[in-house]
Coordinates of C-alpha atoms in Angstrom, one line a residue:
M1 CA -4.8 -81.0 -13.5
L2 CA -6.5 -84.2 -12.2
F3 CA -5.8 -85.7 -8.8
F4 CA -6.4 -89.3 -7.8
N5 CA -7.0 -89.1 -4.1
P6 CA -10.2 -91.1 -3.4
R7 CA -10.7 -89.6 0.0
F8 CA -11.6 -85.9 0.5
S9 CA -13.7 -83.5 2.6
H10 CA -16.2 -80.9 1.5
G11 CA -18.2 -78.8 4.0
E12 CA -18.4 -80.8 7.2
L13 CA -18.6 -84.1 5.3
K14 CA -15.9 -86.7 4.5
F15 CA -16.1 -88.8 1.4
A16 CA -14.3 -92.0 0.5
C17 CA -14.5 -93.4 -3.1
D18 CA -12.3 -96.5 -2.6
T19 CA -14.9 -99.2 -1.9
A20 CA -15.9 -101.7 -4.6
D21 CA -19.5 -101.6 -5.7
V22 CA -20.0 -98.3 -3.8
L23 CA -20.0 -94.9 -5.5
F24 CA -18.8 -93.2 -2.3
K25 CA -19.1 -93.4 1.5
V26 CA -20.0 -90.3 3.4
S27 CA -19.7 -89.4 7.1
H28 CA -19.6 -86.3 9.3
V29 CA -16.1 -85.1 10.1
S30 CA -16.6 -85.8 13.8
Q31 CA -17.7 -89.4 13.1
E32 CA -15.4 -90.6 10.3
E33 CA -16.0 -94.3 10.9
R34 CA -19.8 -94.0 11.0
T35 CA -20.5 -93.9 7.3
F36 CA -23.4 -94.1 4.9
A37 CA -22.7 -95.9 1.6
F38 CA -24.1 -94.4 -1.7
L39 CA -24.7 -96.7 -4.6
S40 CA -23.9 -96.0 -8.2
P41 CA -26.4 -94.5 -10.6
E42 CA -27.9 -96.7 -13.3
L43 CA -29.2 -95.6 -16.7
E44 CA -30.2 -97.2 -19.9
I45 CA -27.8 -96.5 -22.8
N46 CA -28.6 -97.9 -26.3
G47 CA -31.0 -100.4 -24.7
E48 CA -28.5 -101.7 -22.1
K49 CA -28.3 -100.9 -18.4
R50 CA -25.2 -99.1 -17.5
G51 CA -23.9 -98.5 -13.9
R52 CA -21.1 -99.6 -11.7
F53 CA -19.4 -96.2 -11.9
A54 CA -15.9 -96.3 -10.5
F55 CA -13.8 -93.5 -9.1
R56 CA -11.6 -91.9 -11.7
S57 CA -10.2 -88.6 -10.2
E58 CA -11.0 -85.4 -8.4
G59 CA -12.1 -82.8 -10.9
G60 CA -11.1 -79.7 -9.0
Q61 CA -12.6 -77.1 -6.6
R62 CA -14.1 -73.7 -7.4
T63 CA -14.7 -70.9 -4.9
L64 CA -18.0 -69.1 -5.6
P65 CA -18.9 -65.6 -4.3
K66 CA -20.2 -65.1 -0.8
G67 CA -19.2 -68.3 0.9
W68 CA -20.2 -71.1 -1.5
S69 CA -17.7 -73.6 -3.0
E70 CA -18.0 -76.5 -5.5
F71 CA -16.0 -79.7 -5.7
D72 CA -16.1 -82.1 -8.7
V73 CA -15.5 -85.8 -8.5
L74 CA -15.2 -87.9 -11.7
F75 CA -16.3 -91.5 -12.2
I76 CA -16.4 -93.9 -15.2
S77 CA -18.5 -96.8 -16.3
A78 CA -16.3 -98.7 -18.7
G79 CA -17.9 -100.2 -21.8
E80 CA -18.9 -99.4 -25.3
P81 CA -18.9 -96.5 -25.1
D82 CA -17.4 -95.4 -21.8
I83 CA -19.9 -93.4 -19.8
Y84 CA -18.5 -90.6 -17.7
L85 CA -20.1 -89.2 -14.5
R86 CA -19.2 -85.9 -12.9
V87 CA -20.6 -85.4 -9.4
T88 CA -20.6 -81.7 -8.4
L89 CA -20.9 -81.0 -4.6
R90 CA -21.8 -77.5 -3.5
S91 CA -21.5 -76.3 0.1
Y92 CA -21.8 -73.1 2.0
F93 CA -18.9 -72.5 4.4
K94 CA -18.6 -75.5 6.7
S95 CA -22.0 -77.0 6.3
P96 CA -23.1 -80.6 7.1
I97 CA -25.7 -80.4 4.3
L98 CA -24.5 -80.3 0.6
R99 CA -26.2 -80.0 -2.7
M100 CA -25.2 -82.5 -5.4
K101 CA -25.7 -82.6 -9.2
L102 CA -24.9 -85.4 -11.6
R103 CA -23.7 -84.9 -15.2
F104 CA -23.3 -87.7 -17.7
T105 CA -21.2 -87.7 -20.9
A106 CA -19.8 -90.5 -23.1
S107 CA -16.7 -91.3 -25.0
A108 CA -18.7 -91.6 -28.2
P109 CA -22.2 -90.5 -29.3
C110 CA -24.9 -92.8 -27.8
R111 CA -28.6 -92.5 -26.7
L112 CA -30.6 -92.7 -23.5
T113 CA -33.3 -95.2 -24.1
K114 CA -36.6 -96.5 -22.6
S115 CA -36.8 -100.1 -23.8
Q116 CA -39.7 -100.8 -21.4
G117 CA -41.6 -97.7 -22.4
K118 CA -40.8 -95.7 -19.3
D119 CA -37.9 -93.9 -17.7
A120 CA -35.0 -96.3 -16.8
L121 CA -32.9 -94.2 -14.5
T122 CA -31.7 -94.6 -10.9
Y123 CA -30.1 -91.4 -9.7
F124 CA -28.4 -93.1 -6.6
G125 CA -29.0 -95.5 -3.8
V126 CA -28.2 -95.5 -0.1
Q127 CA -27.4 -98.7 1.7
I128 CA -29.2 -99.4 4.9
P129 CA -26.3 -99.8 7.5
E130 CA -25.7 -103.4 8.6
E131 CA -26.6 -102.5 12.2
G132 CA -29.9 -101.2 10.9
I133 CA -31.6 -97.9 11.5
A134 CA -33.7 -96.5 14.3
S135 CA -36.3 -95.0 12.0
L136 CA -37.0 -93.9 8.4
S137 CA -38.8 -90.6 7.9
E138 CA -40.4 -88.9 4.9
L139 CA -41.1 -85.2 4.6
S140 CA -43.6 -84.4 2.0
L141 CA -44.4 -80.8 0.9
S142 CA -46.9 -81.0 -1.9
H143 CA -50.2 -82.2 -0.5
F144 CA -52.8 -79.5 -1.3
N145 CA -55.4 -79.1 1.5
P146 CA -58.6 -77.6 0.0
L147 CA -59.9 -76.7 3.5
A148 CA -56.7 -74.7 4.3
G149 CA -56.5 -73.4 0.7
M150 CA -52.8 -74.2 0.5
Y151 CA -50.2 -76.9 0.4
Q152 CA -49.3 -78.6 3.7
P153 CA -46.2 -80.4 4.8
H154 CA -46.3 -83.8 6.4
L155 CA -43.6 -85.7 8.3
E156 CA -44.2 -89.4 8.5
M157 CA -42.0 -91.5 10.7
F158 CA -41.6 -95.2 10.2
D159 CA -40.3 -97.8 12.6
P160 CA -38.1 -100.3 10.7
A161 CA -40.7 -103.0 11.4
E162 CA -43.3 -100.9 9.5
V163 CA -41.5 -100.7 6.1
F164 CA -41.5 -103.3 3.4
D165 CA -39.7 -104.3 0.3
G166 CA -41.0 -102.3 -2.7
Q167 CA -42.4 -99.4 -0.6
T168 CA -42.2 -96.1 -2.4
F169 CA -41.9 -92.5 -1.0
N170 CA -42.5 -89.4 -3.0
G171 CA -40.4 -87.3 -0.6
P172 CA -38.8 -84.9 -1.5
L173 CA -36.8 -85.5 1.7
M174 CA -35.9 -88.8 3.5
F175 CA -34.2 -89.1 6.8
L176 CA -32.4 -92.3 8.0
E177 CA -31.6 -92.2 11.8
G178 CA -28.7 -94.6 12.5
D179 CA -26.3 -95.1 15.3
E180 CA -26.0 -91.6 16.8
R181 CA -26.2 -90.1 13.4
T182 CA -28.8 -89.1 10.8
L183 CA -28.6 -89.0 7.1
L184 CA -30.7 -86.6 4.9
V185 CA -31.3 -87.2 1.2
G186 CA -33.6 -85.2 -1.0
Y187 CA -34.2 -83.8 -4.4
E188 CA -35.0 -80.3 -5.7
H189 CA -38.0 -80.4 -7.9
G190 CA -41.8 -79.9 -7.6
A191 CA -45.1 -81.6 -8.2
D192 CA -48.6 -82.0 -6.8
A193 CA -49.1 -85.1 -4.7
P194 CA -49.6 -87.9 -5.4
Q195 CA -47.8 -87.0 -8.7
S196 CA -44.0 -86.9 -8.6
F197 CA -41.3 -87.0 -11.1
L198 CA -38.8 -88.6 -8.8
R199 CA -39.5 -91.3 -6.2
F200 CA -37.7 -93.2 -3.5
L201 CA -37.9 -97.0 -3.6
L202 CA -37.0 -99.3 -0.6
E203 CA -35.4 -102.6 -1.5
D204 CA -35.2 -105.0 1.4
S205 CA -34.1 -108.4 0.4
Q206 CA -31.6 -111.0 1.5
E207 CA -29.2 -109.7 -1.1
R208 CA -29.3 -106.0 0.0
S209 CA -31.3 -103.4 1.8
A210 CA -31.2 -99.9 0.3
L211 CA -33.2 -96.8 -0.5
F212 CA -33.0 -95.8 -4.2
L213 CA -34.1 -92.5 -5.9
N214 CA -35.5 -93.3 -9.3
A215 CA -36.9 -91.3 -12.2
V216 CA -40.6 -91.6 -12.7
S217 CA -41.5 -89.7 -15.9
G218 CA -40.2 -86.9 -18.1
S219 CA -36.6 -87.0 -16.8
Y220 CA -35.2 -87.6 -20.3
L221 CA -36.5 -88.3 -23.8
D222 CA -36.3 -91.7 -25.5
G223 CA -33.3 -91.5 -27.9
Q224 CA -31.9 -88.4 -26.2
E225 CA -28.3 -88.1 -27.3
I226 CA -25.3 -87.9 -25.0
G227 CA -21.7 -87.9 -26.1
P228 CA -18.4 -86.1 -25.6
E229 CA -20.0 -82.7 -26.2
Q230 CA -23.6 -83.6 -25.3
A231 CA -24.3 -83.9 -21.5
F232 CA -27.3 -85.1 -19.6
E233 CA -27.7 -83.3 -16.2
T234 CA -29.9 -84.1 -13.3
P235 CA -31.7 -81.8 -10.9
W236 CA -29.9 -80.8 -7.7
F237 CA -30.0 -83.3 -4.9
E238 CA -29.3 -82.8 -1.1
I239 CA -27.1 -84.8 1.2
G240 CA -26.6 -84.2 4.9
V241 CA -25.1 -86.1 7.8
L242 CA -25.3 -84.9 11.3
P243 CA -24.5 -86.4 14.7
G244 CA -27.7 -87.0 16.7
G245 CA -31.2 -87.7 15.5
L246 CA -34.1 -86.0 13.7
T247 CA -34.4 -83.5 16.6
E248 CA -31.0 -82.1 15.7
M249 CA -31.3 -82.5 11.9
L250 CA -34.6 -80.6 11.3
P251 CA -33.4 -77.2 12.8
R252 CA -30.2 -77.5 10.9
Y253 CA -32.0 -78.3 7.7
R254 CA -34.2 -75.2 8.2
R255 CA -31.0 -73.1 8.4
F256 CA -29.8 -74.7 5.2
V257 CA -33.0 -73.7 3.3
M258 CA -32.8 -70.2 4.7
N259 CA -29.2 -69.5 4.1
E260 CA -27.5 -72.1 1.9
I261 CA -29.7 -73.5 -0.8
C262 CA -30.1 -70.2 -2.7
T263 CA -27.2 -68.0 -3.8
H264 CA -29.5 -65.0 -4.6
A265 CA -29.3 -63.0 -1.4
A266 CA -32.3 -60.8 -2.2
S267 CA -34.7 -63.7 -1.8
R268 CA -33.6 -64.0 1.9
E269 CA -34.0 -60.3 2.8
H270 CA -36.2 -59.5 5.7
L271 CA -38.9 -57.4 3.8
L272 CA -42.3 -56.3 4.9
T273 CA -44.6 -56.5 1.9
Y274 CA -48.0 -55.0 0.9
S275 CA -49.9 -56.7 -1.9
A276 CA -52.6 -54.3 -3.3
P277 CA -56.0 -55.9 -4.0
R278 CA -56.2 -57.3 -7.5
Q279 CA -59.1 -55.3 -8.7
G280 CA -60.9 -52.0 -8.0
L281 CA -58.2 -49.5 -7.3
S282 CA -57.6 -46.5 -9.5
P283 CA -54.1 -45.0 -10.0
E284 CA -55.0 -42.3 -7.5
Q285 CA -56.2 -44.9 -4.9
L286 CA -53.0 -46.9 -5.3
L287 CA -51.0 -43.7 -4.5
R288 CA -53.1 -43.4 -1.3
E289 CA -52.5 -47.0 -0.4
A290 CA -48.8 -46.4 -0.9
E291 CA -48.8 -43.4 1.4
I292 CA -50.4 -45.6 4.2
A293 CA -48.0 -48.5 3.5
H294 CA -45.1 -46.0 4.0
R295 CA -46.6 -44.8 7.2
L296 CA -46.7 -48.5 8.4
G297 CA -43.1 -48.9 7.6
L298 CA -43.5 -51.5 4.8
D299 CA -40.7 -52.2 2.3
V300 CA -42.4 -53.5 -0.8
F301 CA -45.6 -52.4 -2.7
V302 CA -46.9 -55.1 -5.1
V303 CA -49.5 -54.4 -7.8
D304 CA -50.9 -56.3 -10.8
M305 CA -48.8 -55.8 -14.0
P306 CA -50.6 -53.2 -16.1
R307 CA -51.1 -53.6 -19.8
R308 CA -48.6 -50.8 -20.4
A309 CA -45.5 -50.8 -18.3
E310 CA -45.2 -47.0 -18.3
D311 CA -48.4 -46.9 -16.3
L312 CA -46.2 -48.0 -13.3
N313 CA -44.2 -44.8 -13.5
P314 CA -46.3 -42.5 -11.2
L315 CA -46.5 -45.2 -8.5
K316 CA -42.7 -45.8 -8.8
A317 CA -42.0 -42.1 -8.4
K318 CA -44.0 -42.1 -5.2
L319 CA -42.4 -45.3 -3.8
D320 CA -39.0 -43.8 -4.6
E321 CA -40.0 -40.8 -2.5
Y322 CA -40.8 -43.2 0.4
G323 CA -37.8 -45.4 -0.1
M324 CA -40.0 -48.4 -0.9
R325 CA -39.6 -51.1 -3.6
L326 CA -42.0 -51.8 -6.5
G327 CA -43.3 -55.3 -7.2
V328 CA -45.6 -56.6 -9.8
R329 CA -47.8 -59.7 -10.1
L330 CA -47.8 -61.3 -13.5
N331 CA -48.5 -64.6 -15.2
P332 CA -45.2 -65.6 -16.8
Q333 CA -46.9 -67.5 -19.5
A334 CA -49.1 -64.7 -20.6
L335 CA -46.9 -62.0 -22.0
P336 CA -47.4 -60.8 -25.6
A337 CA -45.0 -62.8 -27.7
S338 CA -44.5 -64.8 -30.9
A339 CA -47.1 -67.4 -31.8
E340 CA -44.4 -70.0 -32.3
W341 CA -44.0 -70.2 -28.5
R342 CA -47.7 -70.9 -27.8
M343 CA -48.5 -74.0 -25.7
T344 CA -50.4 -76.8 -27.4
R345 CA -52.2 -79.8 -26.0
A346 CA -53.2 -82.9 -28.1
G347 CA -56.8 -82.4 -29.3
D348 CA -57.6 -79.4 -27.2
A349 CA -56.5 -75.8 -27.5
L350 CA -55.7 -74.2 -24.1
P351 CA -57.9 -71.3 -23.0
A352 CA -56.5 -67.8 -23.2
V353 CA -54.9 -66.4 -20.0
E354 CA -55.5 -62.7 -19.4
G355 CA -56.4 -62.3 -23.1
N356 CA -53.3 -64.1 -24.4
V357 CA -52.8 -67.7 -25.5
P358 CA -50.5 -69.4 -22.9
L359 CA -46.9 -69.6 -23.9
C360 CA -44.5 -72.4 -23.3
L361 CA -41.7 -71.8 -20.8
V362 CA -39.8 -74.8 -22.0
S363 CA -39.0 -73.0 -25.2
D364 CA -37.1 -69.9 -26.4
Y365 CA -40.0 -67.9 -24.9
A366 CA -38.2 -68.3 -21.5
D367 CA -35.4 -66.0 -22.8
H368 CA -38.1 -63.5 -23.9
L369 CA -39.6 -63.6 -20.4
A370 CA -36.2 -63.0 -18.8
Q371 CA -35.5 -60.1 -21.1
T372 CA -39.0 -58.6 -20.4
M373 CA -38.3 -58.8 -16.6
M374 CA -34.9 -57.2 -17.0
R375 CA -36.4 -54.4 -19.0
L376 CA -39.0 -53.8 -16.3
R377 CA -36.1 -53.7 -13.8
E378 CA -34.2 -51.2 -16.0
E379 CA -37.0 -48.9 -17.1
Q380 CA -39.7 -49.1 -14.4
G381 CA -37.5 -50.1 -11.4
V382 CA -39.4 -53.3 -10.6
T383 CA -37.4 -55.4 -8.1
V384 CA -40.0 -57.9 -6.9
F385 CA -41.8 -60.2 -9.3
Q386 CA -44.6 -62.5 -8.2
W387 CA -45.4 -65.2 -10.7
T388 CA -49.0 -66.5 -10.7
G389 CA -50.9 -69.1 -12.7
V390 CA -48.0 -71.6 -13.4
S391 CA -49.6 -75.0 -13.3
H392 CA -49.1 -78.6 -14.4
D393 CA -52.8 -78.5 -15.5
A394 CA -51.7 -76.7 -18.7
V395 CA -49.2 -78.8 -20.6
C396 CA -47.5 -78.4 -23.9
D397 CA -46.8 -81.2 -26.4
S398 CA -45.5 -79.0 -29.2
P399 CA -42.7 -80.8 -31.2
L400 CA -41.1 -77.4 -31.9
H401 CA -40.0 -76.6 -28.4
H402 CA -37.4 -77.9 -26.0
H403 CA -39.3 -80.9 -24.6
G404 CA -39.4 -83.4 -27.5
S405 CA -39.8 -83.6 -31.3
E406 CA -41.9 -85.4 -33.9
A407 CA -40.0 -88.5 -33.0
H408 CA -41.6 -88.6 -29.5
T409 CA -45.3 -89.2 -28.7
P410 CA -47.5 -86.3 -27.5
Q411 CA -47.6 -87.9 -24.1
E412 CA -43.8 -88.1 -23.8
R413 CA -43.5 -84.5 -24.9
A414 CA -46.1 -83.5 -22.3
D415 CA -44.3 -85.4 -19.6
A416 CA -41.0 -83.8 -20.6
Y417 CA -42.7 -80.4 -20.4
R418 CA -43.9 -81.0 -16.9
F419 CA -40.5 -82.3 -15.7
R420 CA -38.5 -79.4 -17.4
L421 CA -40.9 -76.7 -16.2
M422 CA -39.1 -76.4 -12.8
S423 CA -35.7 -76.0 -14.3
A424 CA -37.0 -73.4 -16.8
L425 CA -38.5 -71.4 -13.9
Q426 CA -35.2 -71.7 -12.0
R427 CA -33.2 -70.7 -15.1
V428 CA -35.3 -67.5 -15.8
A429 CA -35.1 -66.4 -12.2
A430 CA -31.3 -67.0 -12.0
Q431 CA -30.8 -65.2 -15.3
V432 CA -32.6 -62.1 -14.0
C433 CA -31.1 -62.2 -10.5
E434 CA -27.6 -62.6 -11.7
R435 CA -27.9 -59.5 -13.8
Y436 CA -29.7 -57.6 -11.1
P437 CA -28.9 -58.9 -7.6
D438 CA -31.6 -56.8 -6.0
V439 CA -34.4 -58.7 -7.8
L440 CA -36.6 -61.1 -5.9
V441 CA -38.9 -63.7 -7.6
D442 CA -41.8 -65.4 -5.9
L443 CA -43.7 -68.4 -7.4
D444 CA -47.4 -68.5 -6.4
V445 CA -48.5 -72.0 -5.3
S446 CA -51.9 -71.1 -3.8
S447 CA -53.9 -73.5 -6.0
P448 CA -53.5 -77.2 -6.7
Q449 CA -51.5 -78.7 -9.6
R450 CA -48.6 -76.2 -8.9
P451 CA -44.9 -77.2 -9.1
M452 CA -44.6 -77.4 -5.3
G453 CA -41.5 -78.8 -3.7
L454 CA -37.9 -77.8 -2.9
G455 CA -37.0 -76.8 -6.5
F456 CA -37.9 -73.1 -6.6
L457 CA -36.4 -72.4 -3.1
A458 CA -33.0 -72.6 -4.8
A459 CA -34.0 -69.6 -7.0
G460 CA -36.4 -67.5 -5.0
R461 CA -39.5 -68.0 -2.7
Y462 CA -42.9 -69.5 -2.9
S463 CA -46.0 -67.5 -2.1
L464 CA -49.4 -68.5 -0.8
S465 CA -51.6 -65.6 -1.9
G466 CA -54.9 -67.4 -2.1
T467 CA -55.8 -67.7 1.6
S468 CA -59.1 -66.1 2.7
T469 CA -58.8 -65.7 6.5
V470 CA -56.1 -65.1 9.0
Q471 CA -56.6 -68.5 10.5
A472 CA -56.1 -70.0 7.1
S473 CA -53.0 -67.9 6.6
R474 CA -51.6 -69.4 9.8
Q475 CA -51.7 -72.9 8.2
A476 CA -48.5 -71.7 6.5
L477 CA -46.8 -71.9 9.9
N478 CA -47.0 -75.7 9.6
F479 CA -44.0 -75.4 7.2
D480 CA -42.0 -73.4 9.7
P481 CA -40.2 -76.4 11.4
F482 CA -38.8 -77.3 8.0
I483 CA -38.9 -74.2 5.7
P484 CA -39.0 -70.7 7.2
T485 CA -42.4 -69.0 6.9
S486 CA -40.7 -66.0 5.3
L487 CA -40.1 -68.2 2.3
L488 CA -43.8 -69.1 2.0
P489 CA -45.5 -65.8 2.7
A490 CA -49.3 -65.9 3.1
P491 CA -50.7 -62.4 3.1
V492 CA -53.0 -61.4 5.9
L493 CA -55.9 -59.0 5.6
A494 CA -55.1 -55.8 7.4
E495 CA -58.7 -55.3 8.6
D496 CA -58.7 -58.7 10.5
E497 CA -58.1 -58.0 14.2
N498 CA -55.8 -61.1 14.4
A499 CA -53.7 -60.2 11.4
L500 CA -51.0 -58.4 13.3
A501 CA -50.2 -61.4 15.6
T502 CA -50.1 -63.6 12.5
L503 CA -47.9 -61.4 10.4
V504 CA -45.2 -61.1 13.1
L505 CA -44.6 -64.8 13.2
G506 CA -42.6 -64.4 10.0
G507 CA -45.0 -64.2 7.1
N508 CA -44.3 -60.5 6.7
S509 CA -47.0 -59.9 4.1
L510 CA -50.1 -57.7 4.2
T511 CA -53.0 -57.2 1.9
G512 CA -56.5 -55.5 1.9
R513 CA -57.5 -51.9 1.7
L514 CA -55.3 -49.9 4.0
S515 CA -57.2 -46.7 3.4
G516 CA -60.3 -48.4 5.0
L517 CA -58.6 -48.8 8.4
S518 CA -59.4 -46.5 11.3
E519 CA -56.9 -44.2 12.8
E520 CA -56.7 -46.3 15.9
V521 CA -56.0 -49.5 13.9
L522 CA -53.4 -47.7 11.8
S523 CA -51.6 -46.4 14.9
L524 CA -51.5 -49.9 16.4
W525 CA -50.1 -51.3 13.1
T526 CA -47.5 -48.5 12.9
E527 CA -46.3 -48.9 16.5
S528 CA -46.3 -52.7 16.4
L529 CA -44.4 -53.1 13.1
A530 CA -41.8 -50.6 14.4
L531 CA -41.2 -53.0 17.4
Y532 CA -41.3 -56.1 15.1
R533 CA -38.7 -54.6 12.8
R534 CA -36.2 -54.5 15.7
I535 CA -36.5 -58.3 16.0
L536 CA -37.4 -59.4 12.5
P537 CA -34.1 -61.2 11.7
E538 CA -34.4 -63.1 15.0
V539 CA -38.0 -64.1 14.4
S540 CA -37.1 -65.4 11.0
A541 CA -34.1 -67.4 12.4
A542 CA -35.8 -68.8 15.5
Y543 CA -36.9 -72.4 15.4
P544 CA -40.7 -72.5 16.1
R545 CA -42.4 -73.9 19.2
R546 CA -46.1 -74.3 19.4
R547 CA -48.7 -75.0 22.1
G548 CA -52.0 -76.3 20.8
W549 CA -53.0 -76.4 17.2
I550 CA -54.3 -73.8 14.7
G551 CA -57.8 -73.0 15.9
S552 CA -57.4 -74.3 19.5
S553 CA -58.0 -72.2 22.6
P554 CA -55.3 -71.2 23.2
E555 CA -53.0 -71.5 20.3
V556 CA -49.6 -70.2 21.3
H557 CA -46.6 -69.7 18.9
E558 CA -43.1 -69.0 20.3
K559 CA -40.2 -67.8 18.1
I560 CA -37.3 -66.7 20.2
V561 CA -33.5 -66.6 19.7
T562 CA -32.6 -67.7 23.2
D563 CA -29.0 -66.3 23.4
K564 CA -30.3 -62.9 22.5
A565 CA -33.7 -63.1 24.4
A566 CA -35.2 -61.7 21.2
G567 CA -38.4 -62.7 19.5
V568 CA -42.2 -63.0 19.8
V569 CA -44.8 -65.0 21.5
A570 CA -48.2 -64.9 19.7
F571 CA -51.5 -65.9 21.4
F572 CA -54.7 -66.8 19.6
T573 CA -58.0 -68.2 20.9
V574 CA -61.5 -69.1 19.7
S575 CA -63.0 -68.8 23.2
G576 CA -62.0 -65.9 25.4
G577 CA -60.0 -66.4 28.6
T578 CA -56.8 -65.7 30.5
F579 CA -53.8 -67.7 29.3
T580 CA -50.3 -68.1 30.6
H581 CA -47.3 -69.4 28.6
L582 CA -43.9 -70.5 29.9
T583 CA -41.1 -69.9 27.4
Q584 CA -38.0 -72.0 26.8
P585 CA -34.9 -71.0 28.9
M586 CA -33.0 -68.0 27.5
D587 CA -30.3 -65.5 28.4
L588 CA -32.4 -63.0 30.3
S589 CA -29.5 -60.7 30.8
S590 CA -29.9 -59.8 27.2
L591 CA -33.6 -58.9 27.6
A592 CA -34.4 -55.2 27.6
E593 CA -38.2 -55.0 27.4
V594 CA -41.4 -57.1 27.1
R595 CA -44.2 -55.4 25.2
G596 CA -47.7 -56.6 24.8
A597 CA -48.2 -58.8 27.8
D598 CA -50.8 -58.2 30.5
A599 CA -48.3 -59.6 33.0
W600 CA -45.0 -61.3 32.9
E601 CA -42.2 -62.5 35.2
M602 CA -38.8 -64.2 35.1
T603 CA -38.4 -67.7 36.6
H604 CA -35.4 -69.0 38.4
D605 CA -34.3 -71.2 35.4
G606 CA -34.2 -68.4 32.9
R607 CA -37.7 -68.5 31.4
L608 CA -40.5 -66.0 31.0
K609 CA -43.9 -66.6 32.3
I610 CA -46.3 -64.5 30.1
T611 CA -50.0 -63.9 30.7
V612 CA -52.6 -62.4 28.4
T613 CA -56.4 -62.0 28.6
L614 CA -58.2 -62.4 25.3
P615 CA -61.8 -62.0 24.2
D616 CA -63.6 -64.5 22.0
G617 CA -61.7 -64.8 18.7
G618 CA -58.9 -62.6 20.1
A619 CA -55.1 -62.5 19.5
R620 CA -52.1 -60.8 21.0
A621 CA -48.4 -60.5 20.0
V622 CA -45.9 -60.2 22.8
F623 CA -42.6 -58.8 21.8
L624 CA -39.3 -59.7 23.5
L625 CA -36.9 -56.8 22.8
P626 CA -33.2 -57.3 23.4
R627 CA -30.7 -54.7 24.7
Q628 CA -29.4 -52.7 21.8
E629 CA -25.7 -52.5 21.3
A630 CA -24.2 -49.1 21.9

């Protein structure tokens, strides 16, 4: 049954679809009159621009498992033919941040076109409020830093006087700070800066001032059909409105990424992982490493995928004995499979990967990959998959796959491949995880030209396995104010004396030869990880505070849940010395023990004053352990 109420609530947001020339207005439930206006999508149909979508009806609400719900709103752009728009809003409990997907159909068969030779699609716009905004901010995630050996985030804040008409922003997140409220808009995809498949555009003219999200390339094929039975769907977008400013929005968005963007609970488990070295370990040596990993209290043991899956069986038997999980690293484009799924590139055959010609994930090969992963789960008990080598460097322009036909140019097919790669990865991960909820999928983005962004966080995690030093691994902590470090694990080398203090800041991943560690070091790791496990959920949840920068003397990281007095303070230094750190206020009545400090004291205002003495190049983790409930 269709309902025709143009005003409704979803999560902690209120929507109104009863204003002319506006798709909807949105506000936080506590500030109903302070709205942000979203403008209609525009797309090119049969060579003509179509937009001005008007509210038609509510489409119904669905309750999903474990706290999620979806709400559909239907719109129409009247014409020949009529174009229908279904906006799906997904929320987690009473959240102020929602996910949104657009789905277009038509009353009669028609085609998406590119009369100017490029994508002609605006996903939505946001009007700048008449009273103006205090600031406009862009959060980017896909700048690869070769010195750090990993992608790095960057939050750029613009005063209204510093922006101009026609300015573009790659995002994927934009924040508009208004009158005692902040709007977040973003998209879930992935690229390598300065490339992007979607881009924000600021229009600032006498007629209007608005921020639009436009397609750049690959979002659809020229002549792609839509109709009553043929839909065109967009990636997921994100909308959030919260009272206050960026200071309030960023911690709330971090919680959204940790708990709300992904429905696969296994990807958010608090797991301590060991990644065995990629080369040089015999089956017997792997069993020895597994024995030590068990002693340290680790949860997951990851190895390279062998040529024969049954070669995993002895290791799996040992891990079962220890109560540990088995993970494998594999290139998802390099499994033995039919030649019809091979990737092609105009005029140049792609090199073989691990002895196999790379295979196209935007083809029926994706189903073969999912079936292979499910078989590894069923027969070898693999529950953690780490995908490596997925890159935009390697493209496919085959006219036989799902990214274009002979009717499209090689370049258009290649662009469509790049754009659709993220949704293909998401779809495979979702297919496997829905069948086996205990499965976790990581996507390695430790090299440039990876599909880095928000997209895969809706299906699993990213991993940063290419770092060479512990200090380089700590560069992943730059993501922590926006995306929890546990969702971008950068393994630390066990033999590095600073590795422990780095791991317990939330990365939770260890590599190197455990059997080469001394008994003294193994004892330290065992004792410290036992303490860390007691506060692991709190460290993951805590919003980070930092004194200094990575490589400074000192460099201090604080991750504390204040109402529990639980967490960790980690000290690092290049030059030795005695360092004192004053924490944020907390409920000290919940504190049971402080471990790792040379000296500490409570202050009158509920803080801890912690002192450590470190040698040159030293590090120390100080654990704040709460009282345990009876």
